[in-house]
Structure formats: C-alpha cells, structure tokens
PDB file of C-alpha atoms in Angstrom:
ATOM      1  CA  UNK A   1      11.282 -21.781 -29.859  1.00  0.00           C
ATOM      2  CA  UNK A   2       9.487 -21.559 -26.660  1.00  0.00           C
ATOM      3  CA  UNK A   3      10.373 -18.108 -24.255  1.00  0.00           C
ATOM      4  CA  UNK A   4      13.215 -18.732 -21.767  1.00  0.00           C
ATOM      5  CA  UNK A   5      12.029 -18.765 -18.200  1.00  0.00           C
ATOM      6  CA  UNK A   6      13.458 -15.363 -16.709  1.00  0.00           C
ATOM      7  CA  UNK A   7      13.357 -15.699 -12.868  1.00  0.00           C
ATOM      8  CA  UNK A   8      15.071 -13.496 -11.027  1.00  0.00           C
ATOM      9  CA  UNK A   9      13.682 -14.236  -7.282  1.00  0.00           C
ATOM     10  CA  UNK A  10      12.981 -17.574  -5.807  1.00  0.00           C
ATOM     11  CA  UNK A  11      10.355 -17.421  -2.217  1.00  0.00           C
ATOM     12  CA  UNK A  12      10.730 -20.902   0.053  1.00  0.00           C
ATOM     13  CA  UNK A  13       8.458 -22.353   2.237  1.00  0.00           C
ATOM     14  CA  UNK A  14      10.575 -23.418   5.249  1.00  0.00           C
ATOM     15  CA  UNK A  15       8.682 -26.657   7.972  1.00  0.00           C
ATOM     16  CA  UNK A  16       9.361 -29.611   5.551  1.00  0.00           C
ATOM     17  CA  UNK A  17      10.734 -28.153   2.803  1.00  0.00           C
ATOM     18  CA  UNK A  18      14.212 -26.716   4.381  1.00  0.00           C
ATOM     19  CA  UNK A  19      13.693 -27.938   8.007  1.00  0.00           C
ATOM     20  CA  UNK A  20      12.064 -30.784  10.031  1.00  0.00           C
ATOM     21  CA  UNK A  21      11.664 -31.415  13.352  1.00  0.00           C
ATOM     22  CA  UNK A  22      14.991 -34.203  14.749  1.00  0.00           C
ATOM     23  CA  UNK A  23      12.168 -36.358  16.077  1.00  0.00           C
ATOM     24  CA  UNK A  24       7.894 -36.429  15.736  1.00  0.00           C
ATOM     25  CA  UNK A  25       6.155 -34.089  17.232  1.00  0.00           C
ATOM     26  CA  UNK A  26       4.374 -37.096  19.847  1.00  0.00           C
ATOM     27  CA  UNK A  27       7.766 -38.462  20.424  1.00  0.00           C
ATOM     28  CA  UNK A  28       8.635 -34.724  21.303  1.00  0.00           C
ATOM     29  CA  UNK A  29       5.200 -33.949  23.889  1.00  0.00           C
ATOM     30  CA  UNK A  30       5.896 -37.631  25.543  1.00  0.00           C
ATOM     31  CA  UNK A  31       9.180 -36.832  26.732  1.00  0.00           C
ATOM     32  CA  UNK A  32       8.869 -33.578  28.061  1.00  0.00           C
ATOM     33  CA  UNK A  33       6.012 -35.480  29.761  1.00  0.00           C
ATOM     34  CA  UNK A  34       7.992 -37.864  31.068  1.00  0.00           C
ATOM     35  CA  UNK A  35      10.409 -35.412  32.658  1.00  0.00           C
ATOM     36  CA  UNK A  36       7.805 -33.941  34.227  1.00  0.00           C
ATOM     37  CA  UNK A  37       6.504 -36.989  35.793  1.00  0.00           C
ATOM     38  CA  UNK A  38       3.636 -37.895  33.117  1.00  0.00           C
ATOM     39  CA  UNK A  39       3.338 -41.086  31.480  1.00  0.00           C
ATOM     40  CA  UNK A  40       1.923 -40.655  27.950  1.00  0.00           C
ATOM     41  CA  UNK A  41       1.985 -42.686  24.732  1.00  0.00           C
ATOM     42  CA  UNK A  42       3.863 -41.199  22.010  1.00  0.00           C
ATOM     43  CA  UNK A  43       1.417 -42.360  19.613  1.00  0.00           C
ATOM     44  CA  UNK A  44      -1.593 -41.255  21.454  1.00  0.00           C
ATOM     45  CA  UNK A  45      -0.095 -37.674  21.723  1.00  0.00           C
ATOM     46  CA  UNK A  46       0.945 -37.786  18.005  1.00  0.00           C
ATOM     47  CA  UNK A  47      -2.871 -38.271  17.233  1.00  0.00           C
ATOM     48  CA  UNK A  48      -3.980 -35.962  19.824  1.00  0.00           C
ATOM     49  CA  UNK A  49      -1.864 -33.254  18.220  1.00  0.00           C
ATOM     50  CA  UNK A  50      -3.076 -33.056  14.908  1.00  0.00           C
ATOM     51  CA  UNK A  51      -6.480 -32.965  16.134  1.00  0.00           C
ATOM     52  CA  UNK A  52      -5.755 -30.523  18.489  1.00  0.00           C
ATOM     53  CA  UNK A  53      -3.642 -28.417  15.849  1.00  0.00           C
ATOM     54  CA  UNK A  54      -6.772 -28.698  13.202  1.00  0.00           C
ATOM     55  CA  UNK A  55      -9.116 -27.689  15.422  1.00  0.00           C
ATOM     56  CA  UNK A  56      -6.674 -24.502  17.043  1.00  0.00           C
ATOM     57  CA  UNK A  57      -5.757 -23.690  12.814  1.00  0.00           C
ATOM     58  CA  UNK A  58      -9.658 -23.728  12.558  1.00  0.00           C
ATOM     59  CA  UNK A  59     -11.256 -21.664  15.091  1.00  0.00           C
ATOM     60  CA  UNK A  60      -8.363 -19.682  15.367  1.00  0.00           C
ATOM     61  CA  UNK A  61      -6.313 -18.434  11.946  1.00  0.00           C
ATOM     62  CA  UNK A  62      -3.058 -17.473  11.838  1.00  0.00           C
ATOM     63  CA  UNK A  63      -2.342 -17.853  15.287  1.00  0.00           C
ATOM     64  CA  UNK A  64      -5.582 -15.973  16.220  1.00  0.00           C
ATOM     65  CA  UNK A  65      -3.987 -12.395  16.005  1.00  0.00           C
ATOM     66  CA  UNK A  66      -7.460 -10.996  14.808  1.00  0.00           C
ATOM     67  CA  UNK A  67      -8.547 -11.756  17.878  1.00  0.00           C
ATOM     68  CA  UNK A  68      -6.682 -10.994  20.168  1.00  0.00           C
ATOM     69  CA  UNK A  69      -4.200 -13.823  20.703  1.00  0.00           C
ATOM     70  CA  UNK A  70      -0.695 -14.050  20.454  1.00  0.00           C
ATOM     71  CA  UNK A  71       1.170 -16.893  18.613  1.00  0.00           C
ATOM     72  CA  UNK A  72       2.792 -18.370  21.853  1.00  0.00           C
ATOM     73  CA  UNK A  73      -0.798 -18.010  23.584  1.00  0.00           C
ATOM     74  CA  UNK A  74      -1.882 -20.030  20.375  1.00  0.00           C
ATOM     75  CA  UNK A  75       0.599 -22.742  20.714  1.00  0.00           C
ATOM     76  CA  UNK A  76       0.297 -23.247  24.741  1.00  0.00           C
ATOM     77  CA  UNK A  77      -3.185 -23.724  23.982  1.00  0.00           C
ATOM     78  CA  UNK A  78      -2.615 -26.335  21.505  1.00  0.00           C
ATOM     79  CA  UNK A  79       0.057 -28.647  23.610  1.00  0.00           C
ATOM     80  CA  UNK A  80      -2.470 -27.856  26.458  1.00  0.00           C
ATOM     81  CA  UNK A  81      -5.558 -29.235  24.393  1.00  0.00           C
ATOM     82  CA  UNK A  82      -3.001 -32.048  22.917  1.00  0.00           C
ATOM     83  CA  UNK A  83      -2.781 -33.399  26.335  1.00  0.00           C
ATOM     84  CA  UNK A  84      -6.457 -33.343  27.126  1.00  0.00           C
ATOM     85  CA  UNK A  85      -7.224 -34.972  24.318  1.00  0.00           C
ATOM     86  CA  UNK A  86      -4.445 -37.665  25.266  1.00  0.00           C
ATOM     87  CA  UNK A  87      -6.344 -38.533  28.559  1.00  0.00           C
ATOM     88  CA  UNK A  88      -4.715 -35.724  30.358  1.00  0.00           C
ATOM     89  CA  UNK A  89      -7.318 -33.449  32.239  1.00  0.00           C
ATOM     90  CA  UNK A  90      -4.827 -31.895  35.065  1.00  0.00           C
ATOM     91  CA  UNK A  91      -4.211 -28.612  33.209  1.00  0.00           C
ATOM     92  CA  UNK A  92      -2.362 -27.430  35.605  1.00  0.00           C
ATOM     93  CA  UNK A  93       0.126 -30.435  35.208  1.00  0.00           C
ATOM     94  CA  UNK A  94       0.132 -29.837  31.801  1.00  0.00           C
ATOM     95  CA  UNK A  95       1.216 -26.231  31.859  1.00  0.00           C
ATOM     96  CA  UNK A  96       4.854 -26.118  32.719  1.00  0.00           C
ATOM     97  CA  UNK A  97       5.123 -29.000  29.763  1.00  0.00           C
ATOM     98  CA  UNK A  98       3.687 -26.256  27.532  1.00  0.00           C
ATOM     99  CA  UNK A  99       5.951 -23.506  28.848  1.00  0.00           C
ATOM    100  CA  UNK A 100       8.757 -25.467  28.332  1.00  0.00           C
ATOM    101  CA  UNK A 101       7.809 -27.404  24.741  1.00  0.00           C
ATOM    102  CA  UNK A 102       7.079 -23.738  23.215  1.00  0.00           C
ATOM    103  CA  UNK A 103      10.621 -23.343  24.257  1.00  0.00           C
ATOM    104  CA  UNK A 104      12.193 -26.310  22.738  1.00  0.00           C
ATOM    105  CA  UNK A 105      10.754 -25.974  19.377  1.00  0.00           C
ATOM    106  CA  UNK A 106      12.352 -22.443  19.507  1.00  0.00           C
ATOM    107  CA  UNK A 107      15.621 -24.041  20.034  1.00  0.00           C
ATOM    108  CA  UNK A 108      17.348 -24.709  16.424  1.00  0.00           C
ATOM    109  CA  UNK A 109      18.763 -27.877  18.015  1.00  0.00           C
ATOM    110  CA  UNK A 110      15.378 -28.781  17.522  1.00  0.00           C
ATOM    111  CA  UNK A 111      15.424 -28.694  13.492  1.00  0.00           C
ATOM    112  CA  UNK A 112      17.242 -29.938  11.024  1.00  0.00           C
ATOM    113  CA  UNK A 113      18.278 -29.105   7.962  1.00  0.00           C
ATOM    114  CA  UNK A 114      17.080 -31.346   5.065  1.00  0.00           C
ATOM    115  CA  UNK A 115      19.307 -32.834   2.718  1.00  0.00           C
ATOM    116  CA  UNK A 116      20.759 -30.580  -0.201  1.00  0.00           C
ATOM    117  CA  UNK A 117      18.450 -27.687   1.182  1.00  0.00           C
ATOM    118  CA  UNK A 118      22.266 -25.811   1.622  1.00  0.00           C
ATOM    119  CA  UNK A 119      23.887 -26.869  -1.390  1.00  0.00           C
ATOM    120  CA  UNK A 120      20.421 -25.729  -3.354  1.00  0.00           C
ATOM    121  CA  UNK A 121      20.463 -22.180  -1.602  1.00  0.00           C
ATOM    122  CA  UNK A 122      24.531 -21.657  -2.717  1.00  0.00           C
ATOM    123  CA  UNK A 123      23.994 -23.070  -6.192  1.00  0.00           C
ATOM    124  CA  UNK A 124      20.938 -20.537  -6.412  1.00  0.00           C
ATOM    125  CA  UNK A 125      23.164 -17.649  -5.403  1.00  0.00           C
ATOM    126  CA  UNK A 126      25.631 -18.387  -7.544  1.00  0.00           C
ATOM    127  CA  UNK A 127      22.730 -18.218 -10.664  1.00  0.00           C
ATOM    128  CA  UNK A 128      22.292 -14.373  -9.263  1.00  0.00           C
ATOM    129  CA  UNK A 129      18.677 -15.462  -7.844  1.00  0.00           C
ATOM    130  CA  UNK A 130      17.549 -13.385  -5.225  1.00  0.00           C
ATOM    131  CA  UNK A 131      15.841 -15.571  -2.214  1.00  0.00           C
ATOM    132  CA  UNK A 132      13.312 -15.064   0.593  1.00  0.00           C
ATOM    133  CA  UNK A 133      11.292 -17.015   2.876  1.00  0.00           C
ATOM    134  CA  UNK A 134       7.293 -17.109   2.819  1.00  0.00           C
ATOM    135  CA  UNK A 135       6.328 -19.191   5.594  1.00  0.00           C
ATOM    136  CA  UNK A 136       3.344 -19.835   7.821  1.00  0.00           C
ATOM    137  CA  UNK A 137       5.695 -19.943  10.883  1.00  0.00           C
ATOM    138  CA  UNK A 138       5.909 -17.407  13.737  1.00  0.00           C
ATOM    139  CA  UNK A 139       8.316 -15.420  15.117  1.00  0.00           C
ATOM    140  CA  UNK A 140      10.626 -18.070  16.440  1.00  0.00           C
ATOM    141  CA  UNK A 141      11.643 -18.642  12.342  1.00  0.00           C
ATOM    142  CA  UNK A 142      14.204 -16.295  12.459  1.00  0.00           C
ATOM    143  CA  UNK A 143      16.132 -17.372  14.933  1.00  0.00           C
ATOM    144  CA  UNK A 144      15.792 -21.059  14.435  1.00  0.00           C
ATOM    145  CA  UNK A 145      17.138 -20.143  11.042  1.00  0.00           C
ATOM    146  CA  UNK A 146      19.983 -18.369  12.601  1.00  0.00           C
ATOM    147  CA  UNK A 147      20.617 -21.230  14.473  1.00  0.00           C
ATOM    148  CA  UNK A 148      20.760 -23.258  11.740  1.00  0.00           C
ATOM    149  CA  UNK A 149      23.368 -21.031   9.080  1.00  0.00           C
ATOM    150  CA  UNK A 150      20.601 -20.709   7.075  1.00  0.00           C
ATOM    151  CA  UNK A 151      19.361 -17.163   7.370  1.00  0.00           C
ATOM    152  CA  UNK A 152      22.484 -15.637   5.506  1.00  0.00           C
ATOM    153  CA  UNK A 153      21.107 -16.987   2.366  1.00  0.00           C
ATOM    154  CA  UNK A 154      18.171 -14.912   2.607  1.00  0.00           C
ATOM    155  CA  UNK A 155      17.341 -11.323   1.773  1.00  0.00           C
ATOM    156  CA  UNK A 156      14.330 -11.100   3.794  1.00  0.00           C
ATOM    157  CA  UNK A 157      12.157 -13.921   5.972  1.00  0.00           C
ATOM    158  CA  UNK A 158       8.126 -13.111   5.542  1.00  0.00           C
ATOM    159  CA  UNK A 159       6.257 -15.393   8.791  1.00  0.00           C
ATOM    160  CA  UNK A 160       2.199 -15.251   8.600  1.00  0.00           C
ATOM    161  CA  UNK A 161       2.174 -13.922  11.673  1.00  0.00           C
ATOM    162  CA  UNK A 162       4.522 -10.734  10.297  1.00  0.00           C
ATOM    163  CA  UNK A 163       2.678 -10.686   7.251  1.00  0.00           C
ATOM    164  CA  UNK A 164      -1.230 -10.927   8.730  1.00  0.00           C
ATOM    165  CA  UNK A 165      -1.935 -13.312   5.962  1.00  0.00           C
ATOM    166  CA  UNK A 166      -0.994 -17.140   5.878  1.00  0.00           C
ATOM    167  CA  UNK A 167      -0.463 -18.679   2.363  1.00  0.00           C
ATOM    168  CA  UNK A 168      -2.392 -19.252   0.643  1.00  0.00           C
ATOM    169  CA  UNK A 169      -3.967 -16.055   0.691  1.00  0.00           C
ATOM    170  CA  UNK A 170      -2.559 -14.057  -1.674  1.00  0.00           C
ATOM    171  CA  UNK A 171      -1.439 -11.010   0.078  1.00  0.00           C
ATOM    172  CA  UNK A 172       1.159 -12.524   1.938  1.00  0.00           C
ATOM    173  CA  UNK A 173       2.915 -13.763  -1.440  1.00  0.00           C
ATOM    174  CA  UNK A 174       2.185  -9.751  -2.745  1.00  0.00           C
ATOM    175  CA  UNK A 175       3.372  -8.570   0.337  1.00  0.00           C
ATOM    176  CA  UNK A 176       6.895 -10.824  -0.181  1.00  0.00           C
ATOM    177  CA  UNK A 177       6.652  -9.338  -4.089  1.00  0.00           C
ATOM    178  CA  UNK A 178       6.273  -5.926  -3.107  1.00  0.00           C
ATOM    179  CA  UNK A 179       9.726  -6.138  -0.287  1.00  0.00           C
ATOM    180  CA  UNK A 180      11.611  -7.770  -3.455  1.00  0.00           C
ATOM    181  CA  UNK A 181      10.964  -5.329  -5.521  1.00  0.00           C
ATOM    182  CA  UNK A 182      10.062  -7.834  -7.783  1.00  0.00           C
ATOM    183  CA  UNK A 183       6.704  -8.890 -10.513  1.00  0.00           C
ATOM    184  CA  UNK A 184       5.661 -12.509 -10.000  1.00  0.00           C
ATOM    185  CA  UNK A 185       6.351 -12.693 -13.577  1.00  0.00           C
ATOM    186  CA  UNK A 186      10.236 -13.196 -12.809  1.00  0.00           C
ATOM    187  CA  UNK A 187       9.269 -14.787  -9.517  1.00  0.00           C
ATOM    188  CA  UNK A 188       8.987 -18.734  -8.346  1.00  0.00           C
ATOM    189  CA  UNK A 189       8.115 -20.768  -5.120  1.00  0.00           C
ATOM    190  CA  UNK A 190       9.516 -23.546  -3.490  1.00  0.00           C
ATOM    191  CA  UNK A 191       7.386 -25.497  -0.896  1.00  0.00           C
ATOM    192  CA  UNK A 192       5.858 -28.749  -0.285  1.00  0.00           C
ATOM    193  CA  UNK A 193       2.137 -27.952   0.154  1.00  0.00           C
ATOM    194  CA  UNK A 194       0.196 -28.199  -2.730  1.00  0.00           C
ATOM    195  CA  UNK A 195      -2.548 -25.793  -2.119  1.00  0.00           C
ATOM    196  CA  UNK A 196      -0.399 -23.060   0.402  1.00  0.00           C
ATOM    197  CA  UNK A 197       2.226 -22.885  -1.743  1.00  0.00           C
ATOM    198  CA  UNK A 198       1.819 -24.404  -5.201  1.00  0.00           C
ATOM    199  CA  UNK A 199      -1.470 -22.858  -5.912  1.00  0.00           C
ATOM    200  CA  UNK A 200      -1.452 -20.299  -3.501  1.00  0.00           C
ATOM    201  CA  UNK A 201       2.150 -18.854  -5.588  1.00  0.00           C
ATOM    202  CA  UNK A 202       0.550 -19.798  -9.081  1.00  0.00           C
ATOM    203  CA  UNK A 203      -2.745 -18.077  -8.443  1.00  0.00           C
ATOM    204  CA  UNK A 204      -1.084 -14.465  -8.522  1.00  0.00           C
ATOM    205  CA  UNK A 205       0.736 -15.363 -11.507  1.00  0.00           C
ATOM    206  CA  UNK A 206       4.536 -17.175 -10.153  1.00  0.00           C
ATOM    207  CA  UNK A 207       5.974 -19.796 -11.140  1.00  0.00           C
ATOM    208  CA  UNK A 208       5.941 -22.751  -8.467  1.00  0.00           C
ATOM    209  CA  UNK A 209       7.385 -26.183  -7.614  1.00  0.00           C
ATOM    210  CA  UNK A 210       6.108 -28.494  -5.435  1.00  0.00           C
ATOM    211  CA  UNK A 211       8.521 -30.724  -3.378  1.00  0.00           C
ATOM    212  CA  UNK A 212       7.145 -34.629  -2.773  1.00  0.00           C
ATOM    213  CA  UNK A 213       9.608 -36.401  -1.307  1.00  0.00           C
ATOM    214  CA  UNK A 214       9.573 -39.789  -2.435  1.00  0.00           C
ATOM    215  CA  UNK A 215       6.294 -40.802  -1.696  1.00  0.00           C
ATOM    216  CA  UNK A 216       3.621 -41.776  -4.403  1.00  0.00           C
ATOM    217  CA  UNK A 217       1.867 -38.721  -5.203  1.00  0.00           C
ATOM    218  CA  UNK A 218      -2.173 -38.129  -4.551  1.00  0.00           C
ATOM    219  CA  UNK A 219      -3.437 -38.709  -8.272  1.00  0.00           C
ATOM    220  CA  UNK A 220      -5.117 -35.292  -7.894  1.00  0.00           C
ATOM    221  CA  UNK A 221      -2.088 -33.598  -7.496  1.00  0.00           C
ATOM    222  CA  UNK A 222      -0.506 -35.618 -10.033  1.00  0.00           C
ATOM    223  CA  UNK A 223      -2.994 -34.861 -12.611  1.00  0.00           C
ATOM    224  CA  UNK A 224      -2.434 -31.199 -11.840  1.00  0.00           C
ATOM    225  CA  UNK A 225       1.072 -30.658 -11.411  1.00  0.00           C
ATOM    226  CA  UNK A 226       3.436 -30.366 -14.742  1.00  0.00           C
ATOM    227  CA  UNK A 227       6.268 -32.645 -14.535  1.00  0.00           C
ATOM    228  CA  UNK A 228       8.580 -30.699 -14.797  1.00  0.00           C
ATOM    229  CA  UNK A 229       7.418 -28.584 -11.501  1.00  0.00           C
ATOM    230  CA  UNK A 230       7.490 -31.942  -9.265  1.00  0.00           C
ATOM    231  CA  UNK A 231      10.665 -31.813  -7.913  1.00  0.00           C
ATOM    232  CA  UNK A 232      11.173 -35.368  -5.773  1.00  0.00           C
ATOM    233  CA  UNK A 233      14.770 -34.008  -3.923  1.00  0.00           C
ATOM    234  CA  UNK A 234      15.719 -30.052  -2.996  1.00  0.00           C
ATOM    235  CA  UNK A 235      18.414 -31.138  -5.412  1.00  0.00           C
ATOM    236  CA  UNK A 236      16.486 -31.542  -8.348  1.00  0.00           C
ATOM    237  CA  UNK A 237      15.881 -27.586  -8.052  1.00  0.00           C
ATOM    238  CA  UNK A 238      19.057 -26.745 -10.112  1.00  0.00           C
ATOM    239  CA  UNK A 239      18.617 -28.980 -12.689  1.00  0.00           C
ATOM    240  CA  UNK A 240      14.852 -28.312 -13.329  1.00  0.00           C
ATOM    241  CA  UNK A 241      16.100 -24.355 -13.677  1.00  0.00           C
ATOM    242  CA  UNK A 242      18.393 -24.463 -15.992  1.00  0.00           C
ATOM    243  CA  UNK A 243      16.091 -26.981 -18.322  1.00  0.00           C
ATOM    244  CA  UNK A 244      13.543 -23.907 -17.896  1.00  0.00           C
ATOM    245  CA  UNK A 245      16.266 -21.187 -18.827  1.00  0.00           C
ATOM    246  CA  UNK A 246      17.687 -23.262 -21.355  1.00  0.00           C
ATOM    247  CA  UNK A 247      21.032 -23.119 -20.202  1.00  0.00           C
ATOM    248  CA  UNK A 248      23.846 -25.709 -20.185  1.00  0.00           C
ATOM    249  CA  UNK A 249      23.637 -27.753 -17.097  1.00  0.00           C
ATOM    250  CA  UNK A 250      26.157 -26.376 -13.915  1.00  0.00           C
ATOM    251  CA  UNK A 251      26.279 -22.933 -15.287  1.00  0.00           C
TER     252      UNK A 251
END
C-alpha cells in the first residue's frame, strides 16, 4: 500500500488563482483614459500592457527594489510606458491616469473572488490544514484581501516584495516554510503558473497543484504534470486531497 499523503500546510498563489481583476486590464487603462479626456483603444492598451509589463518584469525584478525603486514607482512606470506604447507620448497627460489606476487596482472592488476559492479555503480549515499566501503581489495584497473576506482564512500573507524573492526562486517558498513552522515534506501549493508555482514549490521538495481552468492544456505541461495534480476548478482541491490521504470523501 502506497504512504498516505500527510500535509499539514497548504501555500496559495493569489492573481488568478483566488482573485481576478472585474474587467481586463485594457478595458481598465481605457477608461480611466477616457475620464481624463483620452481616447484610447482598449485593445491597443491591452497589447501595450503586456509589453510594457514584460519589459518593466525584465529590466526591473521584483518591482526593482534592488535598485532602488519602489513597487508603486514600478507600476506608474509601467501604465506610463503602457500608454506610450499605445500612441500616447504626452507623459504628462498620462500621469494623473497612473496616479489614479495604481489606486484603483488597490481598491478590492477591483477583484473578485473566483468561484469556490471560499468554499475551498473553509473546507480546508475544517481538514485542520494550516494556509498562507505566497504571491508575487505587492503590498496592496493585504488589503485587497481584506477587502475581499478573504484574509481571515490565512495565517500569514508572504508578497515578493516582503519576501525579496519572487517565486520561483526558492527562498521565498523557504522563507513561507520557515514562518509555518513547517518541512515542505507536509507542505503543498496551490497556483496557476506552471513554472512560479508548480515547479518553483516542487523544486524544494512540496507537493504542488496546478490550476488550468478549462482551457486545453500546453502539451508540455501536460506531459509533465501528474493527473492527479491538474486540478481544472478550485473545487476539485478537496476531492483530489482526500484521494491523496486516502480518506473517505467529505471527511
């Protein structure tokens, strides 16, 4: 008879496995634009953004605090480079949209909570599991969790910029050990990014599942992903755990 999975702590990856943004982020940038006076296309600015993000992630880790920078100073400079990269040059236009979006996406009203993501955190403390965050989110996560009723489900939140480390760099998933008190041995991860949190939890020895959503999955992935750690719904968690732990289902 195979070992029964012992896991005493779950971690959670938050942006798109707990929480989503009400509305894309271009859809999001275009508005603010408009009240401002600015005509933009949604789409154009939903482009420009993940270029703009890639780029900022890129030359500037973790919200650039090794050098210097501070995580709102990172994100002003993204919506601001967003917009140039839109067609927008007046930076100076631009600037009071950036004030104002950094704002917004602070605002939990901003967020909302995905679908059995509060039924899966009550079910889990009812098992006894202990639960934290490990998320490459800044300082606004706490509050926007708050906002939300779901930070009472969780012992501890770890951000990258708290930590120093974004996943998947091992130290921030040691770092979320070591306030748990716990060995990765009895420890698993919840997120929806293959390499930041699936392999970034499994290289130091957790256990981790990997939420898809119901998309078809990349064949890499697929090849490289047991079954039974694919979990298409937040509310396949339960199910999946007590297979693992070999109890009777609902217990």
């Amino acid at each position: 008879m195979a070992p029964r999975l012992q896991i005493r702590l779950i971690t959670w990856d938050v942006k798109d496995t707990l929480l989503r943004l009400r509305h894309p982020v271009g859809e999001e940038y275009a508005a603010k634009a408009r009240a401002h006076g600015l005509a933009v296309e949604a789409t154009a600015l939903g482009q420009a953004f993940r270029q703009a993000y890639q780029a900022q992630s890129h030359s500037f880790p973790n919200y650039g605090l090794s050098r210097g920078l501070t995580s709102r100073r990172w994100w002003l400079d993204v919506v601001l480079q967003t917009f140039y990269l839109a067609g927008v040059r007046d930076a100076q236009a631009v600037a009071p949209i950036a004030d104002q979006l950094y704002e917004d996406f602070s605002n939990p009203c901003t967020w909302q909570v995905l679908e059995g993501a509060k039924a899966t955190l009550m079910g889990c403390h009812r098992r006894g599991l202990k639960l934290a965050v490990i998320s490459n989110f800044d300082r606004r996560l706490e509050d926007i969790l708050v906002g939300l009723g779901l930070r009472e489900h969780f012992d501890f939140v770890l951000t990258s910029e708290a930590a120093g480390w974004p996943k998947p760099d091992p130290r921030i998933f040691h770092k979320a050990l070591q306030l748990a008190h716990m060995e990765p041995a009895v420890a698993a991860h919840v997120g929806d990014s293959y390499c930041c949190d699936y392999q970034g939890a499994q290289a130091i020895g957790m256990r981790s599942f990997l939420l898809t959503g119901p998309e078809p999955l990349d064949p890499v992935v697929k090849n490289s992903v047991p079954e039974e750690h694919i979990l298409p719904s937040l509310s396949h968690l339960l199910p999946v755990l007590d297979r693992l732990e070999g109890l009777p289902p609902g217990l």
